[in-house]
Amino acid sequence: METQSIVVLDFGAQYSQLIARRIREQNVFSVVLPCTASLDEIRSYSPIGIVLSGGPSSVYDKDAPAVDQRVFTMGLPMLGICYGLQLMVHALGGRVQAADKREYGHATVNLKTSSGLFHNLPGKLNVWMSHGDKAVELPPGFHETASSPNALAAIENAEKRMWAVQFHPEVHHTHHGTDILRNFALVICGAKPTWTPQHFIDATIASVRQTVGSGRAICALSGGVDSAVAATLVDRAMRNAKHHTRLTCVFVNNGVLRKDEFQKVQQNLRDKLGLHLVAVDATKRFLEKLAGVTDPEMKRKIIGREFIKVFEQEARRIEKKEGKVKWLVQGTLYPDVIESRSVRGPSQIIKSHHNVGGLPEKMKLKLIEPLKELFKDEVRKIGRDLGMPEEILQRQPFPGPGLAVRVVGEVTPERLAILRECDDIVVNEIKDAGLYSKIWQSFAVLLPVMSVGVMGDQRTYAYTCAVRAVHSEDGMTADWVPLPNEVLKTISSRIVNEVKGVNRVVYDITSKPPGTIEWE
C-alpha cells in the first residue's frame, strides 16, 4: 500500500476518476472509493487529504448519497467539488436549495478573497459548471472565496481545513483546474510528488511477493498492453535468483481473435518478453457457446465465464506438473472496473467488461489485479520503465470479447472470417498512413445489414462493414477521428474489392458519449 494518498470519495459522478487522474499527474497517488466506504477502508490508504466528488443527486433528496459523518472530523484537508460542496454545506449546518437559474457549461468565476486553493491564479477564471442547486447559507466558520453570476463558486473554512468549489476543476474545460488540484494536493495537503512509474513498480513487486509468498500463479494473457504489462510486472516479483518463475502465462484462442493473432502474440510474449507461456486453442469451445447468441451482454458474460473455466483447467494441469496454483493475474484497468460494476458509489453501469463482468461468484483462484487503479497511458509508462518494447506498448486497445462484439448480431465462423479480412485491411492501411500510434483505437465492425450492390455488372446482396477510429485520453470519453479522405478511400476500395461478402463500407462519426467506442 502507498505511504500517502489522496482519497476521492465518489458520489455517483461518471467521471470521478478524472479527479484522481489529475492528482496523479502531480506524481501523488490518488484512489477513488465509494462514498459508502468505511472509515477503516479510507484509513487503509494512509490519506493526507480527502476529496468529495460531484454527483447527480440533490443533497435534500430522500435517498441522496451521504458519507460517514466522522469523515468531517478526521482533521484531514478536505476539498468538495460540486455535489461535494453542497454536501459539505448541508452536513455542517448550512442550507442548500434548488437554484433559480441552473448553470451548465462554461462560466466565469470571480475570486473574492485570497485562498490557498487559488494560490498564484488570476482573479477571473473560466470554469465548467454542472449544477441545479446552490448553497444559500454557509455553515459556521465558512466564507465565500469566489462567485459566479448565479451562485457562489467557492467556499472555505481554513481553520477546519475545508475547501470547496461549485465548478469542476478536473475537466479540461476549466482553465487552471489542474493548478487548483495541484494547490490542494501539494500546498494544502503537503503531499510529496514521489508517486512515479518506478515507485509503482517497486511497491507492486513488494506487494505481490508479500501476497503470494511461495505460491504459484497463472496470468490471463490477451496479447494486449494491459495483460502484457501485468504479466511482466508479476513475473519480476515471482522469479528467483536463478531466473526460474512461479508464474505461468496462459494465452487462450477464444475463436474471436484478429487475423494471425494467435501465432503473433505467442511470438511476441515468448521471444520479446521471455514469459513462461502456455497457449490453448479453445476456438471450438467458445464458438459452440456463442452459437445463436445475439445479445452483447450475453456474449461478454459467456466469454468471461469460459475464460475462467479454461484458466481453472490449465491451473489444474499445471498443478500436476509444478505444484499448487492459487492465484490468477489479470490486466484489469480502472476504466474496465468503473464501467462494469458500481463499485465507486452509485454510478451507472455501462457494460460488463470481460475481466470483471464474467467472473463467477465462487471462483477457485484468487485474483491479482496489479493495474486495476491505473489508466491506459499510465500502464504504458509502467511498461516503458519495465523496459518493454514499444511494439507491444503502442498496440491499440482490443476488447477481451474480441471480434465477438464487433460482429454485431450472431457470431458465426463465416462472419468472423469476413470481419478478420476487413479488420486487417483497416489496421494495415492506418499503419501505412503513419496514423496507428496517433489513434486510440481503429477497427472494423461487421453489421447484420445486407444491401444491394453492383460488381462487374452483377447484382450483389452482401454485408455492410463499418469503420471506426477514435481519439481518447483514457477510454472514458472519445471523439471520432477525421481520417484523411485518401485513407478512407483506400480502405473502402480494398474491403469491397478484396473481401467476399461485403459490398458497402460506412464510417462511424459518433463520439463517446453518447455512443461507446465498441458497437456492443
Short mmCIF file of C-alpha atoms in Angstrom, two decimals:
data_model
loop_
_atom_site.label_atom_id
_atom_site.label_comp_id
_atom_site.label_asym_id
_atom_site.label_seq_id
_atom_site.Cartn_x
_atom_site.Cartn_y
_atom_site.Cartn_z
CA MET A 1 0.00 0.00 0.00
CA GLU A 2 1.11 3.56 -0.70
CA THR A 3 2.59 5.51 2.20
CA GLN A 4 0.46 8.53 1.36
CA SER A 5 -2.57 9.16 -0.81
CA ILE A 6 -5.44 11.49 -1.52
CA VAL A 7 -8.74 9.62 -1.32
CA VAL A 8 -11.55 10.67 -3.65
CA LEU A 9 -14.98 9.68 -2.32
CA ASP A 10 -17.36 9.10 -5.22
CA PHE A 11 -20.98 10.25 -5.01
CA GLY A 12 -22.03 8.90 -8.37
CA ALA A 13 -20.28 11.17 -10.86
CA GLN A 14 -19.41 9.21 -14.01
CA TYR A 15 -16.01 10.91 -14.17
CA SER A 16 -14.91 10.96 -10.54
CA GLN A 17 -11.79 9.09 -11.65
CA LEU A 18 -10.66 12.21 -13.54
CA ILE A 19 -10.09 13.91 -10.18
CA ALA A 20 -7.75 11.11 -9.15
CA ARG A 21 -6.13 11.23 -12.56
CA ARG A 22 -5.31 14.96 -12.32
CA ILE A 23 -3.86 14.44 -8.85
CA ARG A 24 -1.75 11.51 -10.08
CA GLU A 25 -0.41 13.76 -12.83
CA GLN A 26 1.29 15.63 -9.96
CA ASN A 27 3.03 12.34 -9.02
CA VAL A 28 0.77 11.97 -5.98
CA PHE A 29 -1.10 8.69 -5.54
CA SER A 30 -4.87 9.07 -5.51
CA VAL A 31 -7.58 6.44 -5.27
CA VAL A 32 -11.34 6.58 -5.81
CA LEU A 33 -13.53 4.87 -3.19
CA PRO A 34 -17.33 4.70 -2.98
CA CYS A 35 -18.91 7.30 -0.71
CA THR A 36 -20.10 4.34 1.39
CA ALA A 37 -16.50 3.31 2.17
CA SER A 38 -15.90 2.66 5.85
CA LEU A 39 -13.54 4.80 7.87
CA ASP A 40 -11.21 1.81 8.18
CA GLU A 41 -11.05 1.38 4.39
CA ILE A 42 -10.35 5.08 3.91
CA ARG A 43 -7.61 4.99 6.56
CA SER A 44 -6.05 1.90 4.95
CA TYR A 45 -4.84 4.15 2.11
CA SER A 46 -2.94 6.44 4.54
CA PRO A 47 -4.78 9.54 3.29
CA ILE A 48 -3.32 13.01 3.69
CA GLY A 49 -6.37 14.58 2.09
CA ILE A 50 -9.98 13.82 1.13
CA VAL A 51 -11.91 14.93 -1.97
CA LEU A 52 -15.72 14.75 -2.12
CA SER A 53 -16.72 14.26 -5.77
CA GLY A 54 -19.62 15.59 -7.76
CA GLY A 55 -22.77 13.57 -8.36
CA PRO A 56 -26.22 13.71 -9.97
CA SER A 57 -28.29 13.91 -6.77
CA SER A 58 -29.57 16.78 -4.63
CA VAL A 59 -28.45 16.71 -1.01
CA TYR A 60 -32.02 17.15 0.18
CA ASP A 61 -33.30 14.13 -1.81
CA LYS A 62 -34.63 11.29 0.31
CA ASP A 63 -32.05 8.79 -1.00
CA ALA A 64 -29.20 11.26 -1.55
CA PRO A 65 -25.78 9.59 -1.22
CA ALA A 66 -24.09 10.51 2.04
CA VAL A 67 -20.84 9.84 3.81
CA ASP A 68 -19.90 8.71 7.31
CA GLN A 69 -20.15 11.97 9.31
CA ARG A 70 -16.86 11.11 11.06
CA VAL A 71 -15.06 11.86 7.77
CA PHE A 72 -15.61 15.55 8.58
CA THR A 73 -13.82 15.17 11.92
CA MET A 74 -10.74 13.27 10.68
CA GLY A 75 -8.77 16.52 10.70
CA LEU A 76 -7.54 15.99 7.12
CA PRO A 77 -7.68 18.69 4.45
CA MET A 78 -10.91 18.25 2.51
CA LEU A 79 -11.96 19.50 -0.93
CA GLY A 80 -15.60 19.38 -2.02
CA ILE A 81 -16.43 19.54 -5.73
CA CYS A 82 -19.95 20.43 -6.96
CA TYR A 83 -22.19 17.96 -5.04
CA GLY A 84 -19.24 17.70 -2.64
CA LEU A 85 -19.57 21.41 -1.83
CA GLN A 86 -23.31 21.09 -1.29
CA LEU A 87 -22.88 18.00 0.91
CA MET A 88 -20.26 19.81 3.00
CA VAL A 89 -22.62 22.77 3.47
CA HIS A 90 -25.63 20.53 4.20
CA ALA A 91 -23.78 18.23 6.63
CA LEU A 92 -22.12 21.03 8.61
CA GLY A 93 -25.17 23.20 9.30
CA GLY A 94 -25.65 25.32 6.16
CA ARG A 95 -28.51 25.28 3.66
CA VAL A 96 -28.79 24.18 0.03
CA GLN A 97 -31.74 24.75 -2.27
CA ALA A 98 -32.70 24.48 -5.93
CA ALA A 99 -31.17 27.36 -7.91
CA ASP A 100 -33.38 29.89 -9.68
CA LYS A 101 -31.12 29.50 -12.68
CA ARG A 102 -29.17 26.32 -13.25
CA GLU A 103 -25.59 26.52 -14.51
CA TYR A 104 -24.38 24.05 -17.14
CA GLY A 105 -21.30 24.59 -19.25
CA HIS A 106 -18.85 27.46 -19.37
CA ALA A 107 -18.99 30.15 -16.69
CA THR A 108 -16.79 32.98 -15.45
CA VAL A 109 -15.83 32.96 -11.78
CA ASN A 110 -14.52 35.95 -9.84
CA LEU A 111 -12.15 35.31 -6.92
CA LYS A 112 -13.24 37.40 -3.94
CA THR A 113 -10.52 36.81 -1.34
CA SER A 114 -7.11 35.20 -1.22
CA SER A 115 -7.22 31.45 -0.71
CA GLY A 116 -4.59 28.74 -0.62
CA LEU A 117 -6.71 26.86 -3.16
CA PHE A 118 -6.30 29.67 -5.71
CA HIS A 119 -2.65 30.44 -4.98
CA ASN A 120 -0.94 32.16 -7.95
CA LEU A 121 -4.12 32.16 -10.06
CA PRO A 122 -5.66 35.16 -11.89
CA GLY A 123 -8.64 36.97 -10.37
CA LYS A 124 -11.02 35.66 -13.03
CA LEU A 125 -11.35 32.01 -14.04
CA ASN A 126 -13.15 30.35 -16.93
CA VAL A 127 -14.66 27.19 -15.47
CA TRP A 128 -17.08 24.37 -16.22
CA MET A 129 -20.29 24.27 -14.20
CA SER A 130 -22.88 21.49 -13.94
CA HIS A 131 -25.37 22.06 -11.13
CA GLY A 132 -29.03 22.80 -10.48
CA ASP A 133 -28.71 23.51 -6.74
CA LYS A 134 -26.81 26.16 -4.83
CA ALA A 135 -25.67 26.87 -1.28
CA VAL A 136 -27.67 29.76 0.20
CA GLU A 137 -26.47 29.67 3.83
CA LEU A 138 -22.92 28.69 4.80
CA PRO A 139 -22.07 26.63 7.89
CA PRO A 140 -20.44 28.43 10.84
CA GLY A 141 -16.81 29.41 10.14
CA PHE A 142 -17.13 29.26 6.33
CA HIS A 143 -16.86 32.20 3.94
CA GLU A 144 -17.25 32.66 0.21
CA THR A 145 -13.98 32.87 -1.79
CA ALA A 146 -15.35 33.01 -5.36
CA SER A 147 -18.64 33.72 -7.09
CA SER A 148 -20.30 33.17 -10.46
CA PRO A 149 -23.15 35.29 -11.89
CA ASN A 150 -25.75 32.87 -10.48
CA ALA A 151 -24.25 31.25 -7.39
CA LEU A 152 -21.35 31.15 -5.00
CA ALA A 153 -18.50 29.33 -6.71
CA ALA A 154 -16.10 28.53 -3.85
CA ILE A 155 -16.06 28.47 -0.05
CA GLU A 156 -13.58 27.65 2.68
CA ASN A 157 -13.02 27.22 6.39
CA ALA A 158 -9.23 27.22 6.55
CA GLU A 159 -9.26 26.69 10.32
CA LYS A 160 -11.12 23.38 9.86
CA ARG A 161 -9.05 22.69 6.71
CA MET A 162 -12.08 22.56 4.43
CA TRP A 163 -12.33 23.98 0.92
CA ALA A 164 -14.98 23.53 -1.77
CA VAL A 165 -15.75 24.65 -5.33
CA GLN A 166 -19.07 24.56 -7.19
CA PHE A 167 -17.37 24.02 -10.56
CA HIS A 168 -15.36 21.06 -11.88
CA PRO A 169 -11.57 21.60 -11.77
CA GLU A 170 -10.92 18.05 -13.04
CA VAL A 171 -12.24 18.63 -16.57
CA HIS A 172 -10.19 20.22 -19.35
CA HIS A 173 -12.87 22.88 -19.89
CA THR A 174 -11.91 24.54 -16.58
CA HIS A 175 -8.88 26.73 -17.14
CA HIS A 176 -6.34 26.41 -14.30
CA GLY A 177 -8.32 23.42 -12.97
CA THR A 178 -5.13 21.35 -12.70
CA ASP A 179 -3.48 24.24 -10.83
CA ILE A 180 -6.33 24.21 -8.29
CA LEU A 181 -5.94 20.46 -7.70
CA ARG A 182 -2.16 20.88 -7.53
CA ASN A 183 -2.56 23.58 -4.88
CA PHE A 184 -4.82 21.27 -2.89
CA ALA A 185 -2.53 18.26 -3.16
CA LEU A 186 0.94 19.80 -2.87
CA VAL A 187 0.37 23.04 -0.94
CA ILE A 188 -2.63 22.40 1.31
CA CYS A 189 -2.15 18.64 1.89
CA GLY A 190 1.65 18.84 1.73
CA ALA A 191 1.88 15.75 -0.50
CA LYS A 192 5.30 14.71 -1.73
CA PRO A 193 5.40 14.17 -5.53
CA THR A 194 7.05 10.75 -5.27
CA TRP A 195 4.48 8.50 -6.99
CA THR A 196 6.36 7.68 -10.21
CA PRO A 197 6.25 4.64 -12.52
CA GLN A 198 9.39 3.24 -10.84
CA HIS A 199 7.88 3.79 -7.41
CA PHE A 200 4.73 1.95 -8.53
CA ILE A 201 6.82 -0.93 -9.93
CA ASP A 202 8.84 -1.29 -6.73
CA ALA A 203 5.76 -1.09 -4.49
CA THR A 204 3.79 -3.56 -6.62
CA ILE A 205 6.60 -6.10 -6.76
CA ALA A 206 6.95 -5.91 -2.97
CA SER A 207 3.18 -6.23 -2.51
CA VAL A 208 2.90 -9.24 -4.86
CA ARG A 209 5.78 -11.01 -3.10
CA GLN A 210 4.13 -10.46 0.25
CA THR A 211 0.69 -11.57 -1.01
CA VAL A 212 1.74 -14.65 -2.98
CA GLY A 213 4.60 -15.81 -0.81
CA SER A 214 5.91 -19.06 -2.25
CA GLY A 215 2.66 -19.76 -4.14
CA ARG A 216 2.19 -20.25 -7.86
CA ALA A 217 0.12 -18.10 -10.22
CA ILE A 218 -1.24 -18.13 -13.74
CA CYS A 219 -1.80 -14.98 -15.77
CA ALA A 220 -4.63 -14.38 -18.19
CA LEU A 221 -2.88 -13.05 -21.29
CA SER A 222 -4.77 -11.44 -24.14
CA GLY A 223 -1.75 -10.15 -26.05
CA GLY A 224 -2.74 -6.54 -25.36
CA VAL A 225 -0.85 -3.87 -23.44
CA ASP A 226 -2.67 -4.35 -20.13
CA SER A 227 -2.18 -8.07 -19.63
CA ALA A 228 1.37 -7.95 -21.04
CA VAL A 229 2.39 -5.26 -18.52
CA ALA A 230 0.59 -7.06 -15.67
CA ALA A 231 2.35 -10.31 -16.58
CA THR A 232 5.78 -8.69 -16.85
CA LEU A 233 5.31 -6.90 -13.52
CA VAL A 234 4.17 -10.01 -11.63
CA ASP A 235 6.82 -12.14 -13.37
CA ARG A 236 9.50 -9.83 -11.92
CA ALA A 237 8.06 -10.44 -8.47
CA MET A 238 7.91 -14.22 -8.89
CA ARG A 239 11.32 -15.00 -10.39
CA ASN A 240 14.07 -16.33 -8.14
CA ALA A 241 17.81 -15.67 -8.28
CA LYS A 242 18.20 -18.39 -10.92
CA HIS A 243 15.52 -16.72 -13.07
CA HIS A 244 13.03 -19.53 -12.54
CA THR A 245 9.49 -18.15 -12.38
CA ARG A 246 6.42 -19.35 -10.50
CA LEU A 247 4.16 -17.53 -12.99
CA THR A 248 2.70 -19.38 -15.96
CA CYS A 249 1.02 -17.17 -18.57
CA VAL A 250 -1.96 -18.66 -20.34
CA PHE A 251 -2.95 -17.30 -23.74
CA VAL A 252 -6.31 -18.59 -24.94
CA ASN A 253 -7.51 -18.59 -28.52
CA ASN A 254 -11.17 -17.84 -27.88
CA GLY A 255 -12.01 -18.08 -31.57
CA VAL A 256 -12.64 -14.35 -31.85
CA LEU A 257 -9.07 -13.11 -32.22
CA ARG A 258 -7.81 -11.00 -35.14
CA LYS A 259 -6.15 -12.42 -38.23
CA ASP A 260 -2.99 -14.46 -37.38
CA GLU A 261 -3.11 -13.12 -33.82
CA PHE A 262 -2.77 -16.47 -32.06
CA GLN A 263 0.67 -17.00 -33.61
CA LYS A 264 1.87 -13.36 -33.44
CA VAL A 265 1.06 -12.94 -29.75
CA GLN A 266 2.86 -16.13 -28.78
CA GLN A 267 5.96 -14.97 -30.65
CA ASN A 268 5.91 -11.50 -29.04
CA LEU A 269 5.38 -12.66 -25.48
CA ARG A 270 7.77 -15.58 -25.54
CA ASP A 271 10.58 -14.14 -27.62
CA LYS A 272 10.45 -10.46 -26.65
CA LEU A 273 9.31 -10.62 -23.03
CA GLY A 274 10.68 -14.03 -22.06
CA LEU A 275 7.47 -15.04 -20.32
CA HIS A 276 6.70 -18.65 -19.48
CA LEU A 277 3.75 -19.08 -21.85
CA VAL A 278 1.18 -21.81 -22.44
CA ALA A 279 -1.07 -21.38 -25.50
CA VAL A 280 -4.50 -23.03 -25.53
CA ASP A 281 -6.64 -23.23 -28.67
CA ALA A 282 -10.22 -23.28 -27.39
CA THR A 283 -11.85 -21.95 -30.57
CA LYS A 284 -14.39 -24.79 -30.87
CA ARG A 285 -15.46 -24.49 -27.23
CA PHE A 286 -16.10 -20.73 -27.38
CA LEU A 287 -17.88 -20.70 -30.75
CA GLU A 288 -20.20 -23.51 -29.67
CA LYS A 289 -21.18 -21.48 -26.58
CA LEU A 290 -21.69 -18.31 -28.68
CA ALA A 291 -23.82 -20.03 -31.34
CA GLY A 292 -27.22 -18.36 -31.68
CA VAL A 293 -26.40 -15.61 -29.13
CA THR A 294 -27.07 -12.05 -30.30
CA ASP A 295 -27.29 -10.09 -27.04
CA PRO A 296 -23.93 -8.30 -26.45
CA GLU A 297 -24.07 -8.65 -22.66
CA MET A 298 -24.63 -12.39 -23.04
CA LYS A 299 -21.64 -12.59 -25.39
CA ARG A 300 -19.41 -10.82 -22.87
CA LYS A 301 -20.54 -12.96 -19.96
CA ILE A 302 -20.21 -16.22 -21.92
CA ILE A 303 -16.66 -15.31 -22.98
CA GLY A 304 -15.72 -14.18 -19.46
CA ARG A 305 -17.14 -17.35 -17.94
CA GLU A 306 -15.44 -19.65 -20.45
CA PHE A 307 -12.13 -17.81 -19.95
CA ILE A 308 -12.22 -18.59 -16.26
CA LYS A 309 -13.13 -22.24 -16.87
CA VAL A 310 -10.21 -22.62 -19.28
CA PHE A 311 -7.85 -20.96 -16.79
CA GLU A 312 -9.02 -23.23 -14.00
CA GLN A 313 -8.49 -26.28 -16.20
CA GLU A 314 -4.99 -25.08 -17.07
CA ALA A 315 -4.29 -24.40 -13.40
CA ARG A 316 -5.17 -28.00 -12.56
CA ARG A 317 -2.95 -29.26 -15.38
CA ILE A 318 -0.05 -27.04 -14.24
CA GLU A 319 -0.57 -28.14 -10.62
CA LYS A 320 0.01 -31.76 -11.59
CA LYS A 321 3.35 -30.83 -13.15
CA GLU A 322 4.61 -27.95 -11.00
CA GLY A 323 2.61 -27.65 -7.79
CA LYS A 324 -0.48 -25.91 -6.37
CA VAL A 325 -1.75 -22.78 -8.17
CA LYS A 326 -3.66 -20.31 -6.01
CA TRP A 327 -3.63 -17.06 -7.96
CA LEU A 328 -4.93 -15.64 -11.25
CA VAL A 329 -3.29 -12.47 -12.59
CA GLN A 330 -5.40 -10.17 -14.79
CA GLY A 331 -4.65 -6.90 -16.56
CA THR A 332 -7.84 -5.17 -15.42
CA LEU A 333 -7.66 -1.35 -15.65
CA TYR A 334 -9.65 1.31 -13.87
CA PRO A 335 -11.97 2.10 -16.83
CA ASP A 336 -12.82 -1.63 -17.01
CA VAL A 337 -13.92 -1.55 -13.39
CA ILE A 338 -15.83 1.75 -13.39
CA GLU A 339 -17.88 0.75 -16.46
CA SER A 340 -18.53 -2.79 -15.29
CA ARG A 341 -19.91 -2.53 -11.82
CA SER A 342 -20.95 0.17 -9.42
CA VAL A 343 -18.02 -0.11 -7.04
CA ARG A 344 -17.35 3.62 -6.87
CA GLY A 345 -20.59 4.82 -5.42
CA PRO A 346 -23.95 4.88 -7.25
CA SER A 347 -22.56 5.47 -10.76
CA GLN A 348 -24.31 4.00 -13.79
CA ILE A 349 -23.17 0.59 -15.06
CA ILE A 350 -22.47 0.94 -18.79
CA LYS A 351 -21.50 -2.61 -19.74
CA SER A 352 -19.74 -5.55 -18.18
CA HIS A 353 -16.09 -5.98 -19.04
CA HIS A 354 -14.68 -9.43 -19.70
CA ASN A 355 -12.16 -9.11 -16.89
CA VAL A 356 -14.71 -8.29 -14.24
CA GLY A 357 -18.19 -8.94 -15.62
CA GLY A 358 -17.70 -12.62 -16.38
CA LEU A 359 -16.18 -13.80 -13.12
CA PRO A 360 -18.25 -16.42 -11.31
CA GLU A 361 -19.28 -15.72 -7.72
CA LYS A 362 -17.34 -18.73 -6.48
CA MET A 363 -14.00 -18.84 -8.23
CA LYS A 364 -11.33 -21.30 -7.17
CA LEU A 365 -8.46 -18.94 -7.96
CA LYS A 366 -7.76 -15.72 -6.05
CA LEU A 367 -7.28 -12.60 -8.16
CA ILE A 368 -4.20 -10.40 -8.51
CA GLU A 369 -5.02 -7.23 -10.48
CA PRO A 370 -1.93 -5.00 -10.15
CA LEU A 371 -3.16 -2.38 -12.64
CA LYS A 372 -6.79 -2.03 -11.55
CA GLU A 373 -6.37 1.57 -10.33
CA LEU A 374 -4.48 2.74 -13.45
CA PHE A 375 -5.37 4.25 -16.79
CA LYS A 376 -4.04 3.05 -20.15
CA ASP A 377 -1.42 5.79 -20.57
CA GLU A 378 -0.18 5.17 -17.02
CA VAL A 379 0.16 1.47 -17.85
CA ARG A 380 2.25 2.33 -20.92
CA LYS A 381 4.55 4.43 -18.71
CA ILE A 382 4.93 1.48 -16.35
CA GLY A 383 5.76 -0.75 -19.32
CA ARG A 384 8.47 1.63 -20.53
CA ASP A 385 10.09 1.68 -17.10
CA LEU A 386 9.99 -2.14 -17.19
CA GLY A 387 11.94 -1.98 -20.47
CA MET A 388 9.17 -3.48 -22.60
CA PRO A 389 9.34 -2.97 -26.40
CA GLU A 390 7.28 -0.17 -27.97
CA GLU A 391 5.75 -2.64 -30.43
CA ILE A 392 3.82 -4.15 -27.54
CA LEU A 393 3.22 -0.93 -25.59
CA GLN A 394 1.86 1.01 -28.58
CA ARG A 395 -0.65 -1.64 -29.51
CA GLN A 396 -4.15 -0.19 -29.62
CA PRO A 397 -6.69 -1.49 -27.09
CA PHE A 398 -8.50 -4.66 -28.12
CA PRO A 399 -11.60 -5.82 -26.21
CA GLY A 400 -11.44 -9.07 -24.27
CA PRO A 401 -14.55 -10.39 -26.05
CA GLY A 402 -12.61 -9.63 -29.23
CA LEU A 403 -14.37 -9.78 -32.56
CA ALA A 404 -17.49 -11.19 -30.85
CA VAL A 405 -18.54 -7.62 -30.03
CA ARG A 406 -17.53 -6.37 -33.48
CA VAL A 407 -19.65 -8.95 -35.28
CA VAL A 408 -22.94 -7.28 -34.47
CA GLY A 409 -25.56 -9.99 -34.01
CA GLU A 410 -24.81 -13.71 -34.12
CA VAL A 411 -21.17 -14.82 -34.15
CA THR A 412 -20.54 -17.45 -36.82
CA PRO A 413 -17.29 -18.76 -38.36
CA GLU A 414 -18.32 -17.28 -41.71
CA ARG A 415 -18.98 -13.79 -40.35
CA LEU A 416 -15.79 -13.89 -38.25
CA ALA A 417 -13.74 -14.78 -41.36
CA ILE A 418 -15.23 -11.80 -43.22
CA LEU A 419 -14.57 -9.41 -40.35
CA ARG A 420 -10.96 -10.61 -39.91
CA GLU A 421 -10.17 -9.64 -43.50
CA CYS A 422 -11.92 -6.25 -43.18
CA ASP A 423 -10.19 -5.52 -39.88
CA ASP A 424 -6.78 -6.48 -41.26
CA ILE A 425 -7.21 -4.00 -44.11
CA VAL A 426 -8.29 -1.19 -41.77
CA VAL A 427 -5.38 -1.68 -39.36
CA ASN A 428 -2.74 -2.08 -42.08
CA GLU A 429 -3.88 0.95 -44.07
CA ILE A 430 -3.88 3.11 -40.92
CA LYS A 431 -0.39 1.84 -40.08
CA ASP A 432 0.81 2.53 -43.66
CA ALA A 433 -0.51 6.09 -43.33
CA GLY A 434 1.60 6.56 -40.15
CA LEU A 435 -1.51 7.11 -38.02
CA TYR A 436 -1.68 3.95 -35.89
CA SER A 437 0.20 5.24 -32.83
CA LYS A 438 -1.64 8.60 -33.01
CA ILE A 439 -5.10 7.00 -32.74
CA TRP A 440 -6.55 5.44 -29.58
CA GLN A 441 -8.43 2.73 -31.45
CA SER A 442 -9.20 1.87 -35.08
CA PHE A 443 -11.07 -1.17 -36.30
CA ALA A 444 -13.81 -2.67 -38.48
CA VAL A 445 -17.30 -3.77 -37.44
CA LEU A 446 -19.44 -6.21 -39.40
CA LEU A 447 -23.08 -5.17 -39.38
CA PRO A 448 -26.07 -7.52 -39.71
CA VAL A 449 -27.23 -5.29 -42.56
CA MET A 450 -27.39 -6.54 -46.14
CA SER A 451 -27.62 -4.15 -49.06
CA VAL A 452 -27.79 -4.29 -52.82
CA GLY A 453 -24.66 -3.55 -54.84
CA VAL A 454 -23.26 -3.93 -58.33
CA MET A 455 -19.99 -5.68 -59.15
CA GLY A 456 -18.94 -6.47 -62.73
CA ASP A 457 -22.49 -5.81 -63.99
CA GLN A 458 -23.75 -8.37 -61.49
CA ARG A 459 -26.23 -7.61 -58.71
CA THR A 460 -24.83 -8.32 -55.24
CA TYR A 461 -26.57 -8.60 -51.89
CA ALA A 462 -23.90 -8.51 -49.18
CA TYR A 463 -22.90 -7.25 -45.74
CA THR A 464 -22.05 -3.72 -44.63
CA CYS A 465 -18.73 -3.00 -42.89
CA ALA A 466 -18.43 -0.02 -40.53
CA VAL A 467 -15.03 1.57 -39.91
CA ARG A 468 -14.37 3.15 -36.50
CA ALA A 469 -11.42 5.33 -35.40
CA VAL A 470 -11.37 7.40 -32.21
CA HIS A 471 -9.12 9.69 -30.20
CA SER A 472 -9.24 9.27 -26.41
CA GLU A 473 -7.20 10.04 -23.33
CA ASP A 474 -8.25 7.10 -21.21
CA GLY A 475 -11.16 5.34 -22.88
CA MET A 476 -13.77 7.10 -20.71
CA THR A 477 -14.60 9.68 -23.40
CA ALA A 478 -13.71 9.63 -27.09
CA ASP A 479 -14.00 11.71 -30.26
CA TRP A 480 -14.17 10.24 -33.75
CA VAL A 481 -11.07 10.77 -35.88
CA PRO A 482 -11.42 12.62 -39.19
CA LEU A 483 -9.29 10.15 -41.15
CA PRO A 484 -7.83 11.61 -44.37
CA ASN A 485 -10.12 11.08 -47.36
CA GLU A 486 -7.42 9.18 -49.23
CA VAL A 487 -7.06 6.69 -46.35
CA LEU A 488 -10.81 6.16 -46.18
CA LYS A 489 -10.97 5.80 -49.95
CA THR A 490 -8.24 3.13 -49.95
CA ILE A 491 -9.81 1.24 -47.03
CA SER A 492 -13.24 1.24 -48.69
CA SER A 493 -11.90 0.23 -52.10
CA ARG A 494 -9.79 -2.61 -50.71
CA ILE A 495 -12.57 -4.03 -48.50
CA VAL A 496 -15.19 -4.04 -51.25
CA ASN A 497 -12.78 -5.49 -53.82
CA GLU A 498 -10.88 -7.96 -51.64
CA VAL A 499 -13.37 -9.21 -49.05
CA LYS A 500 -16.00 -11.51 -50.46
CA GLY A 501 -19.31 -10.93 -48.69
CA VAL A 502 -19.03 -7.14 -48.21
CA ASN A 503 -20.25 -4.61 -50.76
CA ARG A 504 -20.64 -1.45 -48.66
CA VAL A 505 -18.38 0.46 -46.23
CA VAL A 506 -19.58 3.22 -43.85
CA TYR A 507 -17.63 5.44 -41.44
CA ASP A 508 -18.77 5.87 -37.82
CA ILE A 509 -18.68 9.54 -36.74
CA THR A 510 -20.16 9.09 -33.24
CA SER A 511 -18.34 10.32 -30.14
CA LYS A 512 -18.42 8.83 -26.62
CA PRO A 513 -20.74 9.87 -25.10
CA PRO A 514 -23.39 9.42 -26.46
CA GLY A 515 -22.03 6.25 -28.09
CA THR A 516 -19.45 3.81 -26.74
CA ILE A 517 -16.17 3.06 -28.51
CA GLU A 518 -17.20 -0.52 -29.31
CA TRP A 519 -20.52 -1.14 -31.02
CA GLU A 520 -21.53 -3.79 -28.49
#
